[in-house]
Short mmCIF file of C-alpha atoms in Angstrom, two decimals:
data_model
loop_
_atom_site.label_atom_id
_atom_site.label_comp_id
_atom_site.label_asym_id
_atom_site.label_seq_id
_atom_site.Cartn_x
_atom_site.Cartn_y
_atom_site.Cartn_z
CA MET M 1 -46.34 146.51 -54.25
CA ASP M 2 -46.28 149.53 -55.79
CA LEU M 3 -49.53 151.65 -57.17
CA THR M 4 -49.26 150.63 -61.04
CA LEU M 5 -48.90 146.76 -59.78
CA ILE M 6 -52.35 147.14 -57.66
CA LEU M 7 -53.92 149.24 -60.42
CA PHE M 8 -53.19 146.85 -63.27
CA ILE M 9 -54.30 143.81 -60.87
CA ILE M 10 -58.01 145.72 -60.03
CA LEU M 11 -58.19 146.39 -63.74
CA ALA M 12 -57.15 143.08 -65.34
CA VAL M 13 -59.68 141.20 -62.94
CA THR M 14 -62.11 143.61 -64.08
CA ALA M 15 -61.43 143.46 -67.50
CA ILE M 16 -61.67 140.16 -67.17
CA ALA M 17 -65.21 139.57 -64.89
CA THR M 18 -66.92 142.08 -67.61
CA ALA M 19 -65.55 140.22 -70.66
CA LEU M 20 -67.20 137.49 -68.72
CA GLY M 21 -70.45 139.01 -67.94
CA LEU M 22 -70.94 139.68 -72.14
CA LEU M 23 -71.04 136.17 -72.36
CA ILE M 24 -73.15 135.15 -69.90
CA SER M 25 -75.73 138.01 -69.92
CA ARG M 26 -78.32 136.73 -71.87
CA ASN M 27 -80.38 140.25 -72.69
CA ALA M 28 -78.17 141.95 -75.58
CA VAL M 29 -78.36 145.80 -73.65
CA TYR M 30 -76.86 144.57 -71.24
CA ALA M 31 -74.41 142.71 -72.89
CA ALA M 32 -73.39 145.95 -74.75
CA LEU M 33 -73.08 147.74 -71.09
CA PHE M 34 -70.37 144.99 -70.09
CA LEU M 35 -68.85 145.63 -73.33
CA VAL M 36 -68.28 149.54 -73.00
CA MET M 37 -67.20 148.56 -68.43
CA ASN M 38 -64.58 146.50 -70.54
CA PHE M 39 -63.44 149.56 -72.68
CA ALA M 40 -63.16 152.08 -70.24
CA CYS M 41 -60.82 149.38 -68.27
CA VAL M 42 -58.95 148.70 -71.26
CA ALA M 43 -58.68 153.02 -71.81
CA ILE M 44 -56.83 153.06 -68.73
CA PHE M 45 -54.32 150.16 -69.48
CA TYR M 46 -53.43 152.93 -72.26
CA LEU M 47 -52.48 155.14 -69.50
CA LEU M 48 -50.83 152.99 -67.47
CA LEU M 49 -48.72 152.12 -71.26
CA GLY M 50 -48.34 155.72 -71.92
CA ALA M 51 -50.61 156.15 -74.72
CA PRO M 52 -52.96 159.08 -73.59
CA PHE M 53 -54.13 159.49 -77.63
CA ILE M 54 -55.18 155.92 -77.94
CA ALA M 55 -56.62 155.74 -74.62
CA MET M 56 -58.65 158.80 -75.50
CA ALA M 57 -59.29 157.57 -78.81
CA GLN M 58 -60.46 154.42 -77.15
CA VAL M 59 -63.24 156.26 -75.43
CA THR M 60 -64.30 158.54 -77.91
CA VAL M 61 -64.18 155.64 -80.46
CA TYR M 62 -65.20 152.71 -79.15
CA ALA M 63 -67.01 153.05 -75.88
CA GLY M 64 -68.62 156.43 -76.82
CA ALA M 65 -69.64 156.36 -81.27
CA ILE M 66 -69.28 152.14 -81.88
CA MET M 67 -71.51 151.47 -78.38
CA VAL M 68 -74.30 154.25 -79.16
CA LEU M 69 -74.70 152.87 -82.70
CA PHE M 70 -74.35 149.24 -81.07
CA LEU M 71 -77.38 149.88 -78.59
CA PHE M 72 -79.21 151.75 -81.42
CA VAL M 73 -79.88 148.96 -83.36
CA ILE M 74 -80.46 146.39 -80.56
CA MET M 75 -82.98 149.35 -79.88
CA LEU M 76 -84.25 149.69 -82.64
CA LEU M 77 -84.59 146.13 -83.64
CA GLY M 78 -86.09 144.77 -80.37
CA ALA M 79 -83.52 142.62 -80.54
CA GLU M 80 -82.38 142.40 -76.70
CA LYS M 81 -83.82 139.28 -75.83
CA LEU M 82 -81.12 136.27 -76.70
CA PRO M 83 -82.49 133.56 -77.75
CA LYS M 84 -82.25 130.61 -75.25
CA GLY M 85 -81.39 126.97 -75.85
CA ASP M 86 -78.49 126.13 -78.96
CA VAL M 87 -79.98 124.56 -81.59
CA LEU M 88 -76.80 122.64 -82.03
CA PRO M 89 -75.36 120.93 -79.24
CA VAL M 90 -71.88 120.55 -80.16
CA GLN M 91 -71.30 124.22 -80.55
CA ARG M 92 -71.48 125.23 -77.06
CA PRO M 93 -68.35 123.03 -75.91
CA LEU M 94 -66.91 122.85 -78.54
CA ALA M 95 -66.09 126.65 -78.66
CA ILE M 96 -65.20 126.32 -75.01
CA GLY M 97 -63.06 123.81 -76.26
CA ALA M 98 -61.35 126.31 -79.47
CA ALA M 99 -61.78 129.53 -76.96
CA VAL M 100 -59.51 127.29 -73.75
CA ILE M 101 -57.21 125.66 -76.29
CA LEU M 102 -55.84 128.98 -77.93
CA LEU M 103 -55.33 130.78 -74.32
CA ALA M 104 -53.60 127.82 -73.26
CA GLU M 105 -51.38 127.91 -75.78
CA ALA M 106 -50.51 131.87 -75.75
CA VAL M 107 -49.68 131.28 -72.06
CA ILE M 108 -47.69 128.20 -72.76
CA LEU M 109 -45.90 129.83 -75.37
CA LEU M 110 -45.12 132.97 -73.42
CA VAL M 111 -44.49 131.27 -70.19
CA GLN M 112 -41.83 128.70 -71.62
CA ARG M 113 -40.55 129.79 -75.29
CA PHE M 114 -39.90 133.51 -74.33
CA GLN M 115 -39.26 133.54 -70.69
CA SER M 116 -36.54 136.47 -71.65
CA THR M 117 -38.98 138.47 -73.41
CA ALA M 118 -41.79 137.89 -71.14
CA MET M 119 -40.36 139.14 -68.10
CA LEU M 120 -39.66 141.82 -69.34
CA GLN M 121 -39.55 145.31 -67.64
CA ALA M 122 -40.82 148.56 -69.84
CA PRO M 123 -37.20 151.11 -70.29
CA GLY M 124 -37.98 154.08 -68.25
CA THR M 125 -41.08 155.62 -66.49
CA VAL M 126 -44.08 156.43 -68.02
CA GLU M 127 -44.73 159.59 -69.21
CA ASN M 128 -48.38 160.67 -70.58
CA SER M 129 -47.22 163.95 -72.08
CA MET M 130 -48.52 165.99 -74.98
CA ASP M 131 -44.93 165.38 -76.81
CA SER M 132 -45.62 162.07 -77.96
CA LEU M 133 -48.54 162.94 -79.19
CA ARG M 134 -47.32 165.15 -80.83
CA GLU M 135 -44.66 163.26 -82.61
CA MET M 136 -47.53 160.76 -83.58
CA SER M 137 -49.65 163.28 -85.07
CA GLY M 138 -46.87 163.82 -87.32
CA LEU M 139 -45.79 160.68 -87.72
CA LEU M 140 -49.07 159.92 -88.76
CA PHE M 141 -48.72 162.56 -91.54
CA THR M 142 -45.46 161.52 -93.18
CA GLU M 143 -44.26 157.70 -92.61
CA TYR M 144 -47.65 156.54 -92.55
CA LEU M 145 -49.54 158.93 -94.69
CA LEU M 146 -50.19 156.20 -97.10
CA PRO M 147 -52.01 153.33 -94.43
CA PHE M 148 -53.91 156.92 -93.24
CA GLU M 149 -55.13 157.61 -96.77
CA VAL M 150 -56.31 154.11 -97.27
CA THR M 151 -57.82 153.83 -94.28
CA SER M 152 -59.97 156.77 -94.99
CA ILE M 153 -60.96 155.60 -97.84
CA LEU M 154 -61.69 152.81 -96.27
CA LEU M 155 -64.54 154.76 -93.81
CA LEU M 156 -66.01 156.38 -96.61
CA VAL M 157 -66.65 152.97 -98.74
CA ALA M 158 -68.12 151.74 -95.07
CA MET M 159 -70.32 155.13 -95.33
CA VAL M 160 -71.17 154.44 -98.97
CA GLY M 161 -71.79 150.46 -97.93
CA ALA M 162 -74.33 151.23 -94.38
CA ILE M 163 -76.50 153.26 -96.94
CA VAL M 164 -76.84 151.18 -99.85
CA LEU M 165 -77.65 148.97 -97.28
CA THR M 166 -79.71 149.86 -95.29
CA LYS M 167 -82.04 152.33 -98.08
CA GLN M 168 -85.41 151.22 -98.02
CA GLU M 169 -86.52 150.76 -101.79
CA LYS M 170 -89.30 153.40 -102.96
CA GLY M 171 -93.12 152.19 -102.30
CA THR M 172 -91.83 149.58 -99.99
CA ARG M 173 -91.94 150.31 -96.09
CA GLY M 174 -90.60 147.63 -93.03
CA MET G 1 -41.37 145.77 -58.81
CA SER G 2 -43.14 147.10 -62.20
CA ILE G 3 -45.61 145.00 -64.58
CA PRO G 4 -43.91 142.54 -67.01
CA LEU G 5 -44.49 142.40 -70.75
CA SER G 6 -46.19 138.62 -70.55
CA TRP G 7 -48.72 140.30 -67.86
CA TYR G 8 -50.42 142.42 -70.72
CA LEU G 9 -50.07 139.55 -73.53
CA ILE G 10 -51.82 137.25 -70.82
CA LEU G 11 -54.48 139.33 -70.08
CA ALA G 12 -54.61 140.61 -73.95
CA ALA G 13 -54.86 136.25 -74.62
CA ALA G 14 -57.93 135.64 -71.95
CA LEU G 15 -59.99 138.53 -73.82
CA PHE G 16 -59.35 137.25 -76.75
CA ALA G 17 -59.85 133.81 -76.10
CA ILE G 18 -63.24 135.57 -74.46
CA GLY G 19 -64.51 137.30 -77.17
CA LEU G 20 -63.77 134.04 -79.81
CA PHE G 21 -65.87 132.24 -77.41
CA GLY G 22 -68.55 134.64 -77.90
CA VAL G 23 -68.07 134.82 -81.50
CA LEU G 24 -68.36 130.86 -81.70
CA SER G 25 -71.38 129.94 -79.35
CA ARG G 26 -73.68 132.98 -79.73
CA ARG G 27 -76.69 132.71 -81.90
CA ASN G 28 -77.56 136.64 -81.83
CA ALA G 29 -75.46 138.24 -84.64
CA ILE G 30 -75.04 141.30 -82.56
CA ALA G 31 -73.92 139.52 -79.77
CA ILE G 32 -71.50 138.05 -82.63
CA LEU G 33 -70.05 141.44 -83.79
CA LEU G 34 -69.84 142.15 -79.62
CA GLY G 35 -67.62 139.84 -79.41
CA VAL G 36 -65.38 140.31 -82.71
CA GLU G 37 -65.16 144.14 -80.82
CA LEU G 38 -63.55 142.36 -77.64
CA MET G 39 -61.27 140.60 -80.47
CA LEU G 40 -60.17 143.36 -81.85
CA ASN G 41 -59.49 145.26 -78.44
CA ALA G 42 -57.55 142.42 -77.19
CA VAL G 43 -55.06 143.18 -80.49
CA ASN G 44 -54.85 146.43 -79.89
CA ILE G 45 -53.64 146.03 -76.52
CA ASN G 46 -50.88 143.95 -77.27
CA LEU G 47 -49.41 146.61 -80.25
CA ALA G 48 -49.55 148.89 -77.31
CA ALA G 49 -47.98 146.77 -74.88
CA PHE G 50 -45.13 145.66 -77.29
CA TRP G 51 -44.88 149.42 -78.36
CA ARG G 52 -43.93 150.18 -74.57
CA TYR G 53 -41.31 147.20 -73.76
CA LEU G 54 -40.04 147.22 -76.69
CA ASP G 55 -40.02 149.84 -79.16
CA PRO G 56 -40.75 152.66 -77.01
CA ALA G 57 -38.65 155.16 -79.80
CA GLN G 58 -40.33 154.56 -82.59
CA MET G 59 -44.88 155.75 -82.49
CA ALA G 60 -45.87 152.50 -85.02
CA GLY G 61 -47.66 150.43 -82.33
CA GLN G 62 -49.88 153.57 -81.66
CA ALA G 63 -50.58 154.29 -85.16
CA PHE G 64 -51.50 150.28 -85.90
CA ALA G 65 -53.50 150.95 -82.73
CA VAL G 66 -55.25 153.80 -84.62
CA ILE G 67 -55.76 152.44 -87.75
CA VAL G 68 -56.91 149.13 -85.43
CA PHE G 69 -59.85 151.35 -84.46
CA ALA G 70 -61.14 152.93 -87.75
CA VAL G 71 -61.35 149.51 -89.29
CA ALA G 72 -62.84 148.59 -86.70
CA ALA G 73 -65.59 151.79 -86.74
CA ALA G 74 -66.03 150.74 -90.49
CA GLU G 75 -67.15 146.92 -89.82
CA VAL G 76 -69.31 147.72 -87.32
CA ALA G 77 -71.18 150.30 -89.49
CA VAL G 78 -71.19 147.59 -92.14
CA GLY G 79 -71.73 145.07 -89.74
CA LEU G 80 -75.03 146.53 -88.50
CA ALA G 81 -76.02 147.46 -91.42
CA LEU G 82 -75.81 144.26 -92.79
CA ILE G 83 -78.09 143.10 -89.66
CA ILE G 84 -80.61 145.43 -90.07
CA SER G 85 -81.00 144.55 -93.73
CA VAL G 86 -81.44 140.75 -93.05
CA TYR G 87 -83.96 142.27 -90.26
CA ARG G 88 -86.03 143.93 -92.75
CA ARG G 89 -85.93 140.95 -95.01
CA ARG G 90 -86.10 137.67 -92.75
CA LYS G 91 -87.94 139.68 -88.86
CA THR G 92 -85.17 137.88 -87.35
CA VAL G 93 -81.69 138.38 -86.14
CA VAL G 94 -80.64 135.11 -85.36
CA ALA G 95 -77.55 134.05 -87.28
CA ASP G 96 -79.03 129.90 -87.10
CA GLU G 97 -81.82 131.25 -88.82
CA ILE G 98 -80.38 133.27 -92.05
CA ASP G 99 -79.71 129.80 -94.07
CA LEU G 100 -80.99 130.71 -97.10
CA MET G 101 -77.81 129.99 -98.84
CA LYS G 102 -78.27 126.58 -96.94
CA TRP G 103 -78.00 123.43 -99.60
#
């Protein structure tokens, strides 16, 4: 057992536990905070995989910006109390069934079909160097320039859409 | 012994399944969006893991992950704007009660 293995197991348990906490918490603010913890775990997974840029982006974009936006809207609307009791009694068992089937399928496929791929070890050693960052930014602006530009247009459209959707009409309030 | 690829994939599958359950079973529209975020994250773990184990020379996996970040941000912005807009008109964020188009 080396250090990365122990770290992986602790992080995996924390990630699953916080994801379950997101499910069972009755208060939307707690659910959002559980998700922040989950995102932090995922960021450390990225560091374990040797991807420092997306680890930092995960912390700033997901755990920072997106979750602050969530908490802001939850508190703005006063929607923190999640309703109790289900309107559709079949929905919860159905959802459990769908999620469990999906998970079982994924695990069975991994264990049975792709055994050679599944037990694959990472080539080389993990290093979180600045070189990979430089290489990736170069790649983003050369080979992946078109997806990059399309993404920026998508962000612009989303921004305009959000403003239009939440714009107060003249003379009306509330 | 270091970590085999399948551990990352199983972890990502578990997170995805939990997120799917959240999306399907929650009634609060904001909680549904939180579940979607969890699912997007699980996909990103897969992308990063496949990049590291199968093709570390290319940066394609990381580039895709960055694009998924941007798409997630756009999705959250529009989704929350929709929720605010619905809340202004109907005074509710419960997905069951937003049934104007239900026949």
